PDB file of C-alpha atoms and ligand atoms in Angstrom:
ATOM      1  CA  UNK A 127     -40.590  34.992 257.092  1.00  0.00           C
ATOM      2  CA  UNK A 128     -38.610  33.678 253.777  1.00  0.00           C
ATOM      3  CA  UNK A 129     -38.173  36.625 251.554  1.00  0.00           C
ATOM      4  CA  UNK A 130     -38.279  35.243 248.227  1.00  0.00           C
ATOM      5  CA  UNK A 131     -37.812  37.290 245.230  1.00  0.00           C
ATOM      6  CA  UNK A 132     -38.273  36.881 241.363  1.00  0.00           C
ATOM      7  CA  UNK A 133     -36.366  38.500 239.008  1.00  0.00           C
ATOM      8  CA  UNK A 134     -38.044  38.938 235.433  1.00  0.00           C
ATOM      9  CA  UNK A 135     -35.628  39.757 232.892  1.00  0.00           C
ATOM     10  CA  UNK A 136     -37.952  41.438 230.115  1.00  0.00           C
ATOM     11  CA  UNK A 137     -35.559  43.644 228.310  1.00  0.00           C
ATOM     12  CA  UNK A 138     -34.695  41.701 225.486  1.00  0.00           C
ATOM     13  CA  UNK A 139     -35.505  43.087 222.027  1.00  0.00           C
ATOM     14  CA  UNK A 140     -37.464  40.103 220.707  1.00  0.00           C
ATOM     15  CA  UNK A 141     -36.196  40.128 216.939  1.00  0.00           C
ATOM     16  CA  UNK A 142     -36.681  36.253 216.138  1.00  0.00           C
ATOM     17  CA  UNK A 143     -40.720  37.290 216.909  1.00  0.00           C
ATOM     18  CA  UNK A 144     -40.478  40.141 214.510  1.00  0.00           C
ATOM     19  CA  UNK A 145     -43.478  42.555 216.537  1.00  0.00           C
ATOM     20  CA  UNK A 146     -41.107  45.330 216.131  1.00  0.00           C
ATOM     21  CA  UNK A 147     -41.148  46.376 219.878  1.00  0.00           C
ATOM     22  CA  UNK A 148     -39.397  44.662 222.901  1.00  0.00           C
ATOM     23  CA  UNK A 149     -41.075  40.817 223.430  1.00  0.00           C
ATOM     24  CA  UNK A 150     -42.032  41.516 226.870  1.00  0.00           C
ATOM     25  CA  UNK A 151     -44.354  44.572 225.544  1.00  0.00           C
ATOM     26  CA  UNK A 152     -45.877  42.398 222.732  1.00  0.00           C
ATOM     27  CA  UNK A 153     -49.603  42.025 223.392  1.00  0.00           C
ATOM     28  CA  UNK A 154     -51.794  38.731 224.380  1.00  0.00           C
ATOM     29  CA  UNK A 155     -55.100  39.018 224.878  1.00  0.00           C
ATOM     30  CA  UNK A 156     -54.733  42.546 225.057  1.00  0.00           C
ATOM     31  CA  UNK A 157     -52.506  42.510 227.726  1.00  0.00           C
ATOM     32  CA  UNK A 158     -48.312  42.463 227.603  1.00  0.00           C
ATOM     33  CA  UNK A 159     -46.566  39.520 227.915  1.00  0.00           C
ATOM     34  CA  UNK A 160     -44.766  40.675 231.039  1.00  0.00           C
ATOM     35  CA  UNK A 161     -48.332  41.590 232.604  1.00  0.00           C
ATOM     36  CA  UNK A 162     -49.607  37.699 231.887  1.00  0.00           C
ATOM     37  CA  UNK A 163     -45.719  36.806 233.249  1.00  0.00           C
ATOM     38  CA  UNK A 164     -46.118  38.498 236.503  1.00  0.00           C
ATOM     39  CA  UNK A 165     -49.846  37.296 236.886  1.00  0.00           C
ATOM     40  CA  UNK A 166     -48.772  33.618 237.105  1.00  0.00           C
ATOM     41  CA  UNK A 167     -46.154  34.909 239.702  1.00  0.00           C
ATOM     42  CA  UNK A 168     -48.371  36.518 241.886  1.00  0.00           C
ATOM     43  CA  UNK A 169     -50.719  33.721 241.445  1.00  0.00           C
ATOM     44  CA  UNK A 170     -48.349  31.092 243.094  1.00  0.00           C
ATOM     45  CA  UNK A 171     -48.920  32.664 246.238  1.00  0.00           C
ATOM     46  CA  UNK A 172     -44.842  31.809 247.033  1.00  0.00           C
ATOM     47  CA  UNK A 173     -43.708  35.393 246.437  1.00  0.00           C
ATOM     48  CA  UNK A 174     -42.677  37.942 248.456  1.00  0.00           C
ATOM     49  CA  UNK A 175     -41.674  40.391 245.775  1.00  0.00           C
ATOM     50  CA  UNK A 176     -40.789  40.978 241.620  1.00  0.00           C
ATOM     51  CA  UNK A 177     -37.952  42.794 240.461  1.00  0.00           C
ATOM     52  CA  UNK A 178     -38.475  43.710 236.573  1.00  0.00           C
ATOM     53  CA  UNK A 179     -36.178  44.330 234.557  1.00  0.00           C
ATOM     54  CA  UNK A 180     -36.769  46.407 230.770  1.00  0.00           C
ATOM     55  CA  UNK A 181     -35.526  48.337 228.337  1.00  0.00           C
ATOM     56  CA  UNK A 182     -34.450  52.053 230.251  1.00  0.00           C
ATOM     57  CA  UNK A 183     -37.234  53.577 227.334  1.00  0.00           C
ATOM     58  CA  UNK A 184     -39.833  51.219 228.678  1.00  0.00           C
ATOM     59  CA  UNK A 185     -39.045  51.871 232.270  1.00  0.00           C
ATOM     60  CA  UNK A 186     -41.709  54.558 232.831  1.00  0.00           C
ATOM     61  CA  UNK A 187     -44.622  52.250 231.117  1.00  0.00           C
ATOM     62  CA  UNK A 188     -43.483  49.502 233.258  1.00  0.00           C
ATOM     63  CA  UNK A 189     -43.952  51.296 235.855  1.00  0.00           C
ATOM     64  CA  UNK A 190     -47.646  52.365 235.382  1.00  0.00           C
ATOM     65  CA  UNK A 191     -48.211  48.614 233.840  1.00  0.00           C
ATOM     66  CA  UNK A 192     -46.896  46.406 237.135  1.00  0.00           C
ATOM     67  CA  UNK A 193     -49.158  48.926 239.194  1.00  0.00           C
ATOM     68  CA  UNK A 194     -52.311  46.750 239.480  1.00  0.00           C
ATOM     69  CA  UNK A 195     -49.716  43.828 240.015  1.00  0.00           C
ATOM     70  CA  UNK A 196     -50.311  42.336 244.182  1.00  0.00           C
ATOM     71  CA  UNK A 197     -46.792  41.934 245.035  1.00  0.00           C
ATOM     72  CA  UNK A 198     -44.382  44.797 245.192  1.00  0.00           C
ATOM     73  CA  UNK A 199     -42.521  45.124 242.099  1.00  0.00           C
ATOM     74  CA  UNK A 200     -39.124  47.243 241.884  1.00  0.00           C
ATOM     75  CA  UNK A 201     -38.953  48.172 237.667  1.00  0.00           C
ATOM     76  CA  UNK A 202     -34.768  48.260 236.894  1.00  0.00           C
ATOM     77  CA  UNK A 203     -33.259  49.066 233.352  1.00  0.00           C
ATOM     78  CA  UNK A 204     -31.419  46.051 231.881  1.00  0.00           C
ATOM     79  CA  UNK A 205     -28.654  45.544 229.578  1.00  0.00           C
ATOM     80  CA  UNK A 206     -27.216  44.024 226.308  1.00  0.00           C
ATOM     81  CA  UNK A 207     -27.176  40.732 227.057  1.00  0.00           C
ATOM     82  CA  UNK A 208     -29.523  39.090 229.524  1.00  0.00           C
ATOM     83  CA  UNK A 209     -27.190  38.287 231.954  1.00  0.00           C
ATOM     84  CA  UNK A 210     -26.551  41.823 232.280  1.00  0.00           C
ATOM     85  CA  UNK A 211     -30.455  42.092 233.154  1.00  0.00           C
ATOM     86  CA  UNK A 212     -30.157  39.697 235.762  1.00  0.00           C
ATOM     87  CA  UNK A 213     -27.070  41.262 236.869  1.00  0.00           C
ATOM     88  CA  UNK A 214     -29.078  44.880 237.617  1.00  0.00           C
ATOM     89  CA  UNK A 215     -32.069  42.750 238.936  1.00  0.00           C
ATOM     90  CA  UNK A 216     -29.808  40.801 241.480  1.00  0.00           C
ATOM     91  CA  UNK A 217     -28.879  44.612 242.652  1.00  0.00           C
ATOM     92  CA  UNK A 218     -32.130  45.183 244.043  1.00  0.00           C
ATOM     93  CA  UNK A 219     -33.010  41.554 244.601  1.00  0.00           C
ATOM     94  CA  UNK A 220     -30.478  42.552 248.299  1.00  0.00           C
ATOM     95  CA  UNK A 221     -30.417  39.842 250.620  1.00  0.00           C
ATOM     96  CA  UNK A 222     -33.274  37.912 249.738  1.00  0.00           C
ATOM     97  CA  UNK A 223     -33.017  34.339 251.027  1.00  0.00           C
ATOM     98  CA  UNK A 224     -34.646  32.806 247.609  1.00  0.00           C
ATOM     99  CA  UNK A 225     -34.107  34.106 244.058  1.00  0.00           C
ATOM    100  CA  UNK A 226     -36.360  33.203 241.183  1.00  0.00           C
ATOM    101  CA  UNK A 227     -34.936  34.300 237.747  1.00  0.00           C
ATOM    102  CA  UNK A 228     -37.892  33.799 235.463  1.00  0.00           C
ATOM    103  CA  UNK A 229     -38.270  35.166 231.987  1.00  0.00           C
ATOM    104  CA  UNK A 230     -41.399  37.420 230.903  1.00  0.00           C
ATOM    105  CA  UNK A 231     -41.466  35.578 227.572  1.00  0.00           C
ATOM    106  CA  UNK A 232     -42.399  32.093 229.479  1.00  0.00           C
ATOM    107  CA  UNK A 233     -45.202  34.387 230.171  1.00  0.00           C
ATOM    108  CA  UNK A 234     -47.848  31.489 230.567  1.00  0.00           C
ATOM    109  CA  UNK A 235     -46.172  29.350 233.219  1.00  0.00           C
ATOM    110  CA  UNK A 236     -48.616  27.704 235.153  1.00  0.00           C
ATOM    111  CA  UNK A 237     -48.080  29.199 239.114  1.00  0.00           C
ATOM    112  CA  UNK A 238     -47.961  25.426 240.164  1.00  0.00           C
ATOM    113  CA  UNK A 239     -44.478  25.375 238.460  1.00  0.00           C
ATOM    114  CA  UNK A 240     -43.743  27.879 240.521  1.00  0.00           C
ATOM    115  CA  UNK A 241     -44.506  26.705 243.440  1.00  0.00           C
ATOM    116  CA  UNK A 242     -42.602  24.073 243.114  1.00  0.00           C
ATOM    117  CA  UNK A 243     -39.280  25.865 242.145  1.00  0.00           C
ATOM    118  CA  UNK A 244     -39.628  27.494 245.309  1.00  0.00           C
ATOM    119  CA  UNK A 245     -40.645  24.501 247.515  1.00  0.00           C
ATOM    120  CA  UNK A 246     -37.266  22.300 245.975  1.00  0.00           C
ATOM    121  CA  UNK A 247     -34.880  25.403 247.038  1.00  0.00           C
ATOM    122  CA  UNK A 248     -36.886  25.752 250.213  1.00  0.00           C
ATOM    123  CA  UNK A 249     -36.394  22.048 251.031  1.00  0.00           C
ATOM    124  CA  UNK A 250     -32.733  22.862 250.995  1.00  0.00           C
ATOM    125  CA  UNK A 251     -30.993  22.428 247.105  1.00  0.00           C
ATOM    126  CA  UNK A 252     -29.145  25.319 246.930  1.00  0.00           C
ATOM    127  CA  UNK A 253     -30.540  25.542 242.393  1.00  0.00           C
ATOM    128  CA  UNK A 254     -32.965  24.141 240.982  1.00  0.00           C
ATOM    129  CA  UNK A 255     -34.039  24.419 237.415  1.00  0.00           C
ATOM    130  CA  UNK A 256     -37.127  22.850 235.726  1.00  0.00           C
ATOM    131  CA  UNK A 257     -37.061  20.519 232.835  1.00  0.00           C
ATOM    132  CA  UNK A 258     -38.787  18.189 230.234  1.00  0.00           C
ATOM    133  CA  UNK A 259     -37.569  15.677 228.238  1.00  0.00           C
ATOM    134  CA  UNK A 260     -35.785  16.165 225.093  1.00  0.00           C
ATOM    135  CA  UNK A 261     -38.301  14.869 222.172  1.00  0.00           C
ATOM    136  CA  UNK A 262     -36.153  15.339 219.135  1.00  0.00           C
ATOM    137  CA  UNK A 263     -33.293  12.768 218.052  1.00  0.00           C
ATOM    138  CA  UNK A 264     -30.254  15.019 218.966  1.00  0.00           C
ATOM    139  CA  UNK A 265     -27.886  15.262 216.522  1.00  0.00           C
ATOM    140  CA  UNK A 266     -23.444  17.157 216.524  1.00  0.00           C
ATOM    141  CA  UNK A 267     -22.507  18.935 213.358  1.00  0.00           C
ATOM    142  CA  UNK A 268     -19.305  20.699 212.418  1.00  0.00           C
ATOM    143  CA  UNK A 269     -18.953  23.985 210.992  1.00  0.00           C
ATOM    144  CA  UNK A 270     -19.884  23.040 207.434  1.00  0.00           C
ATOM    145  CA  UNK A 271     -23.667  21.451 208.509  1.00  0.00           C
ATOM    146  CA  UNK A 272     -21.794  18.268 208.600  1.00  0.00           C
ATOM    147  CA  UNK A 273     -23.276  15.691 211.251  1.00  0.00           C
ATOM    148  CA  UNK A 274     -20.526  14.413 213.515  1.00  0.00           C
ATOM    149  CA  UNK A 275     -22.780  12.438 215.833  1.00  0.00           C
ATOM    150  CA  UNK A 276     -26.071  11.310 217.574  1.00  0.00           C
ATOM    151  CA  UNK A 277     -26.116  12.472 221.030  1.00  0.00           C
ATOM    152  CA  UNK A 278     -27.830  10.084 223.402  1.00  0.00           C
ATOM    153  CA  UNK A 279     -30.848  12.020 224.422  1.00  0.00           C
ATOM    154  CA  UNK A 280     -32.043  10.035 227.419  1.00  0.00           C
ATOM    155  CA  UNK A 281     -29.139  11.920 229.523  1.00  0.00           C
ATOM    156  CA  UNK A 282     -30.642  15.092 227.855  1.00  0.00           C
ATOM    157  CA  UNK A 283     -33.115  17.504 228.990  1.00  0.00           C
ATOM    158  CA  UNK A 284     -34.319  20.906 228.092  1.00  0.00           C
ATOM    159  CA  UNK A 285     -34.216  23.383 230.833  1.00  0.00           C
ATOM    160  CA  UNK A 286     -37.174  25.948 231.324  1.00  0.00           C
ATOM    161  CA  UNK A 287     -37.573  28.972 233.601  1.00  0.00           C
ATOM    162  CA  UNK A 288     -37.994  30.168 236.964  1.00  0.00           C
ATOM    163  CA  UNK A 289     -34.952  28.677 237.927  1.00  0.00           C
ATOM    164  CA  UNK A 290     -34.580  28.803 241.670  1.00  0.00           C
ATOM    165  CA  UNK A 291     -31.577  29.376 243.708  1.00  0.00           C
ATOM    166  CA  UNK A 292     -30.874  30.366 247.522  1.00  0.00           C
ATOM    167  CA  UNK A 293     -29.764  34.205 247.504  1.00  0.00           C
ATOM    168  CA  UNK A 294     -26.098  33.651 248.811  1.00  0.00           C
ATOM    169  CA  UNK A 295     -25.736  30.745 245.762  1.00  0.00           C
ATOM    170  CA  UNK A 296     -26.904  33.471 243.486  1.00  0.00           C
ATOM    171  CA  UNK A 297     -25.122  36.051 244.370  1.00  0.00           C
ATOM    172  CA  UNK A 298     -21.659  34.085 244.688  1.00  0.00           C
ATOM    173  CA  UNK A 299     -22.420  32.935 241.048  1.00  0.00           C
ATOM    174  CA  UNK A 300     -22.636  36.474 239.828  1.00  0.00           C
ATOM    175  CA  UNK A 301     -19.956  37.899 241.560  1.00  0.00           C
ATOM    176  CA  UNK A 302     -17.417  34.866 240.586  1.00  0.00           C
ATOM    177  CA  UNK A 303     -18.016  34.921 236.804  1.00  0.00           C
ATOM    178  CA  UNK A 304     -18.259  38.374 235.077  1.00  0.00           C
ATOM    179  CA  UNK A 305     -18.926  36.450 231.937  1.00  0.00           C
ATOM    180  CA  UNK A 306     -22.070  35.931 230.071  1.00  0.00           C
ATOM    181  CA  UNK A 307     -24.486  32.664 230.167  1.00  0.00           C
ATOM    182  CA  UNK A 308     -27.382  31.589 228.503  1.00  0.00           C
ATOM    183  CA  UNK A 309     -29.129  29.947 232.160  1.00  0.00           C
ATOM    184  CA  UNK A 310     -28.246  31.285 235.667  1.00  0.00           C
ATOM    185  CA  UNK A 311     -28.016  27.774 236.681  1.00  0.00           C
ATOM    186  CA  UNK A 312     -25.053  27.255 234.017  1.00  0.00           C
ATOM    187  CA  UNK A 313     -22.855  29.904 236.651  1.00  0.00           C
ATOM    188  CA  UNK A 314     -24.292  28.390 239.535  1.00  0.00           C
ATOM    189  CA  UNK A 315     -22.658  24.870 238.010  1.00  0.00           C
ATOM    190  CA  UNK A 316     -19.600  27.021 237.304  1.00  0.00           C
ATOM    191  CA  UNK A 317     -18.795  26.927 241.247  1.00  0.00           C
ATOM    192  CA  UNK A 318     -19.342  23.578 241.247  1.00  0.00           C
ATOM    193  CA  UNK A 319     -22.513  23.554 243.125  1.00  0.00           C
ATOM    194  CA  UNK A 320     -25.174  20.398 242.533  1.00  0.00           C
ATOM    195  CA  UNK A 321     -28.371  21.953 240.574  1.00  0.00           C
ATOM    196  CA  UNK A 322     -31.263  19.989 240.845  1.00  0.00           C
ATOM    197  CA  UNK A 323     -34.111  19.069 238.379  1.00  0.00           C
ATOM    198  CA  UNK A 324     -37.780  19.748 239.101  1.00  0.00           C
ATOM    199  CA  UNK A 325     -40.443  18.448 236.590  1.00  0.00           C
ATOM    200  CA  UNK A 326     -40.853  21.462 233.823  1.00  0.00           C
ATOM    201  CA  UNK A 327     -44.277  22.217 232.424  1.00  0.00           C
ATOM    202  CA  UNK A 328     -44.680  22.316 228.445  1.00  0.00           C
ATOM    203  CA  UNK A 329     -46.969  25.844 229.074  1.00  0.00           C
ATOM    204  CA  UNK A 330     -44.448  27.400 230.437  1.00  0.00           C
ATOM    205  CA  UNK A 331     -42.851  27.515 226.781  1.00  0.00           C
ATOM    206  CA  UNK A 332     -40.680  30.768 225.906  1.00  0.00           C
ATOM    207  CA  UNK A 333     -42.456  32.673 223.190  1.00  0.00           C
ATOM    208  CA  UNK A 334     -39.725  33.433 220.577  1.00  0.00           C
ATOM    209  CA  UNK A 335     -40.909  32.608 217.442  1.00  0.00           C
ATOM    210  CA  UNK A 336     -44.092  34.144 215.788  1.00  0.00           C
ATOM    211  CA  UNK A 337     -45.685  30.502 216.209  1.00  0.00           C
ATOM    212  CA  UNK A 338     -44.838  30.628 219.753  1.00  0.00           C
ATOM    213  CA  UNK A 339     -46.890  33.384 219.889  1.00  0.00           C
ATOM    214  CA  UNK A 340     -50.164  31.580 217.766  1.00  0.00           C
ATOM    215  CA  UNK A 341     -49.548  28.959 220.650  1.00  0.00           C
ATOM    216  CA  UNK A 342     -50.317  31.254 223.531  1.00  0.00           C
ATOM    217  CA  UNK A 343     -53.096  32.703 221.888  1.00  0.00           C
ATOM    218  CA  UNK A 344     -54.978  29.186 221.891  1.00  0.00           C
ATOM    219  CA  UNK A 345     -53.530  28.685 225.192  1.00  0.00           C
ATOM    220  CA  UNK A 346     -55.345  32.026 226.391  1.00  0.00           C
ATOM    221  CA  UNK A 347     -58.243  31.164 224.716  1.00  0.00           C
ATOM    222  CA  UNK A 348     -58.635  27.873 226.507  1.00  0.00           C
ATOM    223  CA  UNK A 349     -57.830  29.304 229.364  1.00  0.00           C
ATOM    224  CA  UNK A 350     -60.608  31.670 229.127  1.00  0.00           C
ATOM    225  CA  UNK A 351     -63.262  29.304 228.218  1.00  0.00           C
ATOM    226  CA  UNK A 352     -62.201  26.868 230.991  1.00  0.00           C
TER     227      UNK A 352
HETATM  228  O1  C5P B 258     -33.788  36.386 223.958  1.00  0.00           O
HETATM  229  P1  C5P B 258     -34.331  35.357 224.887  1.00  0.00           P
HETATM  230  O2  C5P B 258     -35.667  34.829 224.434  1.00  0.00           O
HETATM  231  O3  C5P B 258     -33.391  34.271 225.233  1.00  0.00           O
HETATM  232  O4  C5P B 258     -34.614  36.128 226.236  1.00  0.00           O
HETATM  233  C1  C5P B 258     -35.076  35.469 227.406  1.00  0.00           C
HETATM  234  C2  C5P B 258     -35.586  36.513 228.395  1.00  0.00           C
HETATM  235  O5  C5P B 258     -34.508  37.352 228.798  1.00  0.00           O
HETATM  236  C3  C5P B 258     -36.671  37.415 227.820  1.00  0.00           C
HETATM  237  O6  C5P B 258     -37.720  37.571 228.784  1.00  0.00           O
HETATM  238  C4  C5P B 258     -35.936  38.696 227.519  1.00  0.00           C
HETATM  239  O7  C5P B 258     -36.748  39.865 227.635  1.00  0.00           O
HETATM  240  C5  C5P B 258     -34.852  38.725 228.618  1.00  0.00           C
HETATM  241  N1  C5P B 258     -33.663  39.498 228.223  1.00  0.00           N
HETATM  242  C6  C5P B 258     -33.265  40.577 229.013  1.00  0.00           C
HETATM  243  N2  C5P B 258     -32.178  41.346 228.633  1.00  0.00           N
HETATM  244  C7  C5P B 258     -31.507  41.070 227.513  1.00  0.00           C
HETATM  245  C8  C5P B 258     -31.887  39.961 226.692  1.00  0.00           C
HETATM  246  C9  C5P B 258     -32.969  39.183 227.073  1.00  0.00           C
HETATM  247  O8  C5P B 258     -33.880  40.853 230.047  1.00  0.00           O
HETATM  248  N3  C5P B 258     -30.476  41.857 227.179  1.00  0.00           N
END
């Protein structure tokens, strides 16, 4: 059987959403973001396994929190910068023949997303990321605020998580470039590797600002009634 693994990367501090307490642990609903994260996981039904990965204080509460969770989770302690979390989830990840990276604060993903992250790198692309058209006009500026120029945005796209790779594609990626990235796919291009695009979802948003977080709670709330 495929062993396919997600990493969740929750040990970011979350100061843009100003909650005073790591975003992952922020509450929705009454329940942590990284609880509603790993509940669209399991939900997809194209999991083997989690691997979390929090702050090393919140590694003890993490542990009694993912414990009503239906796939096995291992909890790991993170680092400064979120590749570094990914880095110490990969660890554990081992030789799993699909990686997920997803991040607890696109907490509300729908599991169909999922799915099909995992049915693209199943179907043989070695990365695949999800995306949704850029809505904004697009615009360069120099250092001064300064516009330099309108970037075309029909070649643009914004990228979402889980990203899904195959294991070895991961791993290579990680142990090639000791630097730091804002996507896992941007190493994976690094080695010159194709990554392909799936169609994104706009619920699986990343909650980062405090309006993110007035968002998901009408998104919960229509959930709920539905
Ligand atoms: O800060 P940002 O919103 O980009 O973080 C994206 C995800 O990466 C979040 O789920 C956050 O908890 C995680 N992260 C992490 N370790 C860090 C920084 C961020 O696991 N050092």
């Amino acid at each position: 059987m495929t062993d396919v693994v997600a990493l969740v990367p929750a040990a970011g501090s979350g100061v843009r959403l100003g909650e005073n307490m790591p975003k992952a642990f922020v509450e929705l609903a009454g329940r942590t973001l990284l609880e509603w994260a790993l509940d669209g996981l399991s939900a997809s039904g194209a999991l083997s396994r989690v691997v979390v990965v929090v702050p090393d204080i919140l590694q003890d509460t993490t542990s009694r929190l993912v414990e009503s969770c239906v796939l096995p989770v291992d909890v790991v302690v993170g680092g400064a910068e979120r590749t570094d979390s990914v880095r110490a989830g990969l660890a554990v990840a081992g030789t799993a023949d699909i990686v997920l990276v997803h991040d607890a604060a696109r907490c509300l993903t729908p599991p169909s997303l999922i799915t099909r992250v995992v049915e693209a790198v199943g179907a043989g692309a070695s990365a695949v990321v999800p995306v949704l058209p850029v809505v904004d006009t697009m615009k360069s500026v120099d250092a001064h605020g300064v516009v330099t120029g309108t970037v075309d945005r029909a070649t643009l796209r914004s990228v979402q998580t889980p990203q899904g790779f195959d294991g070895v594609t991961l791993r290579r990626a990680y142990d090639a470039f000791p630097e730091t990235a804002t996507d896992d796919a941007g190493l994976v291009e690094r080695l010159g590797v194709d990554v392909h695009t799936v169609v994104g979802d706009a619920e699986a948003f990343k909650i980062t600002t405090p309006m993110d977080l007035v968002l998901a709670r009408a998104l919960v709330a229509r959930r709920t009634q539905s």
